[in-house]
Structures are given as structure tokens and as C-alpha cells.
Amino acid sequence: GRVAVGERVVIVGGGSCGAETADFLAARGKKAIVVEMLDLLCQDMLPDARYFLLERLEQAGVQILTSTTVKAIGDRSVTVARKKPGLDLEWTAVLDEVDTVVLAVGAQSNRELAEELGGLGLPIHAIGDCVQPGFAIDAIYQGARIARQI
């Protein structure tokens, strides 16, 4: 709700973050297009969650371009390219009339707070995305494990 999003949105990145963003926008009537460089969408999701998310994306008419890279982002366009498997051929297309581009191309951990608190001599147990981006269930498990140790 902090950014105005146009009607036609290109989401660069088809991991869980990009696909869930497409789902969120499509549910609000936006025309979403997901561009993913890998050959499958949502490879970082658990199989059951992935299945239902992909089903919703299909029902909402979200366009999915896998094995596709973004070559350029213009004022109201996105140029994409796709290599043909086993061939040295690459086709290029321009997605026109793009109102908004969302970058969902990865996450990285941030340990600044843990390091700052550690510098105060406090016992610190870093878990979850602060250590390595991952699933919420993993952070919950890590937190429960640390709580048992304390």
C-alpha cells in the first residue's frame, strides 16, 4: 500500500517472493507478468504451497515467462530474451505498456543488529533470515531449538 501500482505489472524474479507478489497483485485486478530466468517458478517453495500458488496464478491469468532474462527496462517497456535449449538461438521480445516493474530477485541476510547487540556483551542467538534467507518454518524451528537450550 505504500506505492501506487499500475494496471500492467512485470515482476522480475519467479521465486516465492515474485510469485506471491504476482498472486497479490492479480487478486487486486492487476495484469501481472512474471519473468524468471530459471526453467521453473517457485523452486524455493515447499511442494504443496507451490502447487496451490501456481494454480491460483493460472486461474488469475498471470503470464509466466520462464527461462527468460530481462535485458532492459524502458520508460514503459521491458525487453526480455529467451535462449532456445540446445541451440545458440535467442529470441527477444518487448513487453509494452508496462506501468510498474517489481524487482524480486533475491534476498540477503542482515546481521547488523545481532553484531551490535553482541558488542554489548549480551548473549546472542541469531536465527532465521538474519543468518540465511529461508522459510519461516525453519526460523521457527531454530527459535524453538535455541529456547530449549536456554
CSV table of C-alpha atoms in Angstrom, one decimal:
chain,number,residue,atom,x,y,z
A,1,GLY,CA,0.0,0.0,0.0
A,2,ARG,CA,3.0,2.4,0.1
A,3,VAL,CA,3.5,2.5,-3.7
A,4,ALA,CA,1.0,3.2,-6.4
A,5,VAL,CA,0.9,0.2,-8.8
A,6,GLY,CA,-0.3,0.5,-12.4
A,7,GLU,CA,-2.6,-1.9,-14.2
A,8,ARG,CA,0.1,-3.9,-16.1
A,9,VAL,CA,3.0,-5.1,-13.9
A,10,VAL,CA,6.1,-7.0,-14.7
A,11,ILE,CA,7.6,-8.9,-11.8
A,12,VAL,CA,11.3,-9.7,-12.3
A,13,GLY,CA,12.0,-12.9,-10.4
A,14,GLY,CA,9.9,-16.0,-10.1
A,15,GLY,CA,10.9,-17.3,-6.7
A,16,SER,CA,8.4,-17.4,-3.9
A,17,CYS,CA,8.6,-13.6,-3.4
A,18,GLY,CA,8.0,-12.8,-7.0
A,19,ALA,CA,5.2,-15.4,-7.5
A,20,GLU,CA,3.5,-14.3,-4.3
A,21,THR,CA,3.7,-10.7,-5.4
A,22,ALA,CA,2.0,-11.7,-8.7
A,23,ASP,CA,-0.7,-13.5,-6.8
A,24,PHE,CA,-1.3,-10.5,-4.5
A,25,LEU,CA,-1.5,-8.1,-7.5
A,26,ALA,CA,-3.6,-10.4,-9.6
A,27,ALA,CA,-6.1,-10.7,-6.8
A,28,ARG,CA,-6.4,-6.9,-6.9
A,29,GLY,CA,-7.2,-6.9,-10.6
A,30,LYS,CA,-3.7,-6.1,-11.9
A,31,LYS,CA,-2.4,-7.8,-15.1
A,32,ALA,CA,0.8,-9.5,-13.8
A,33,ILE,CA,3.7,-10.9,-15.9
A,34,VAL,CA,6.4,-12.9,-14.1
A,35,VAL,CA,9.8,-13.1,-15.7
A,36,GLU,CA,12.0,-15.9,-14.3
A,37,MET,CA,15.5,-16.9,-15.6
A,38,LEU,CA,15.2,-20.5,-14.3
A,39,ASP,CA,13.1,-23.1,-16.0
A,40,LEU,CA,10.7,-23.5,-13.1
A,41,LEU,CA,8.8,-21.0,-11.0
A,42,CYS,CA,8.9,-21.1,-7.2
A,43,GLN,CA,11.7,-23.5,-6.8
A,44,ASP,CA,12.3,-22.2,-3.3
A,45,MET,CA,8.9,-23.2,-2.1
A,46,LEU,CA,7.6,-26.4,-0.4
A,47,PRO,CA,5.8,-28.6,-3.0
A,48,ASP,CA,2.2,-28.3,-1.5
A,49,ALA,CA,2.4,-24.5,-1.2
A,50,ARG,CA,3.9,-24.2,-4.7
A,51,TYR,CA,1.2,-26.3,-6.2
A,52,PHE,CA,-1.6,-24.1,-4.9
A,53,LEU,CA,0.1,-20.9,-5.6
A,54,LEU,CA,0.8,-21.9,-9.3
A,55,GLU,CA,-2.9,-23.0,-9.5
A,56,ARG,CA,-4.0,-19.5,-8.3
A,57,LEU,CA,-1.7,-17.8,-10.8
A,58,GLU,CA,-3.1,-19.8,-13.7
A,59,GLN,CA,-6.7,-19.1,-12.7
A,60,ALA,CA,-5.9,-15.4,-12.4
A,61,GLY,CA,-4.3,-15.3,-15.9
A,62,VAL,CA,-0.9,-14.4,-14.7
A,63,GLN,CA,1.6,-14.6,-17.6
A,64,ILE,CA,4.7,-16.6,-16.7
A,65,LEU,CA,7.9,-16.4,-18.7
A,66,THR,CA,10.4,-19.0,-17.5
A,67,SER,CA,13.9,-19.5,-18.9
A,68,THR,CA,13.8,-15.8,-19.7
A,69,THR,CA,16.0,-12.9,-18.7
A,70,VAL,CA,15.4,-9.1,-18.6
A,71,LYS,CA,17.7,-7.3,-21.0
A,72,ALA,CA,16.4,-3.7,-20.5
A,73,ILE,CA,13.8,-1.8,-18.6
A,74,GLY,CA,12.5,1.2,-20.5
A,75,ASP,CA,10.1,4.0,-19.7
A,76,ARG,CA,7.0,1.9,-20.3
A,77,SER,CA,8.5,-1.4,-21.6
A,78,VAL,CA,10.6,-4.3,-20.6
A,79,THR,CA,12.8,-6.2,-23.1
A,80,VAL,CA,13.2,-9.9,-22.4
A,81,ALA,CA,15.2,-12.7,-24.0
A,82,ARG,CA,14.9,-16.4,-24.0
A,83,LYS,CA,17.5,-18.9,-25.2
A,84,LYS,CA,16.3,-22.0,-27.0
A,85,PRO,CA,17.5,-25.1,-25.2
A,86,GLY,CA,20.3,-26.9,-27.1
A,87,LEU,CA,20.6,-24.1,-29.7
A,88,ASP,CA,22.5,-20.9,-30.0
A,89,LEU,CA,19.3,-19.1,-30.8
A,90,GLU,CA,17.9,-16.4,-28.6
A,91,TRP,CA,14.6,-14.6,-29.2
A,92,THR,CA,13.9,-11.2,-27.9
A,93,ALA,CA,10.6,-9.6,-27.1
A,94,VAL,CA,9.4,-6.3,-25.8
A,95,LEU,CA,6.7,-6.2,-23.2
A,96,ASP,CA,4.9,-2.9,-24.0
A,97,GLU,CA,2.5,-0.7,-22.0
A,98,VAL,CA,4.2,-1.6,-18.7
A,99,ASP,CA,3.1,0.6,-15.8
A,100,THR,CA,5.1,-0.9,-13.0
A,101,VAL,CA,8.2,-3.1,-12.6
A,102,VAL,CA,8.8,-5.0,-9.4
A,103,LEU,CA,12.2,-6.5,-8.7
A,104,ALA,CA,12.0,-9.7,-6.7
A,105,VAL,CA,15.5,-11.0,-7.5
A,106,GLY,CA,16.7,-12.3,-4.2
A,107,ALA,CA,17.4,-11.7,-0.5
A,108,GLN,CA,20.4,-11.4,1.7
A,109,SER,CA,20.8,-11.7,5.4
A,110,ASN,CA,21.4,-8.7,7.6
A,111,ARG,CA,23.4,-9.4,10.8
A,112,GLU,CA,23.9,-5.8,11.9
A,113,LEU,CA,21.6,-5.8,14.9
A,114,ALA,CA,23.0,-9.2,16.1
A,115,GLU,CA,26.5,-7.9,15.8
A,116,GLU,CA,25.6,-4.6,17.6
A,117,LEU,CA,24.0,-6.4,20.5
A,118,GLY,CA,26.9,-8.9,20.6
A,119,GLY,CA,29.2,-6.0,21.0
A,120,LEU,CA,27.3,-5.1,24.2
A,121,GLY,CA,28.3,-8.4,25.8
A,122,LEU,CA,24.8,-9.8,25.6
A,123,PRO,CA,24.3,-13.5,24.7
A,124,ILE,CA,23.1,-13.5,21.1
A,125,HIS,CA,21.4,-16.4,19.2
A,126,ALA,CA,21.0,-15.4,15.5
A,127,ILE,CA,18.3,-17.3,13.6
A,128,GLY,CA,16.2,-17.1,10.5
A,129,ASP,CA,16.8,-14.6,7.7
A,130,CYS,CA,19.5,-12.8,9.8
A,131,VAL,CA,21.6,-15.9,9.3
A,132,GLN,CA,20.4,-17.0,5.8
A,133,PRO,CA,17.2,-16.2,3.9
A,134,GLY,CA,14.9,-19.1,4.1
A,135,PHE,CA,11.5,-20.4,5.1
A,136,ALA,CA,9.5,-19.1,8.2
A,137,ILE,CA,9.2,-22.7,9.4
A,138,ASP,CA,13.0,-23.0,9.6
A,139,ALA,CA,13.2,-19.8,11.7
A,140,ILE,CA,10.5,-21.2,14.0
A,141,TYR,CA,12.4,-24.4,14.4
A,142,GLN,CA,15.7,-22.6,15.1
A,143,GLY,CA,14.0,-20.4,17.7
A,144,ALA,CA,12.4,-23.4,19.4
A,145,ARG,CA,15.7,-25.2,19.5
A,146,ILE,CA,17.5,-22.2,21.0
A,147,ALA,CA,14.7,-21.8,23.5
A,148,ARG,CA,15.2,-25.4,24.7
A,149,GLN,CA,18.9,-24.8,25.1
A,150,ILE,CA,18.5,-21.7,27.1
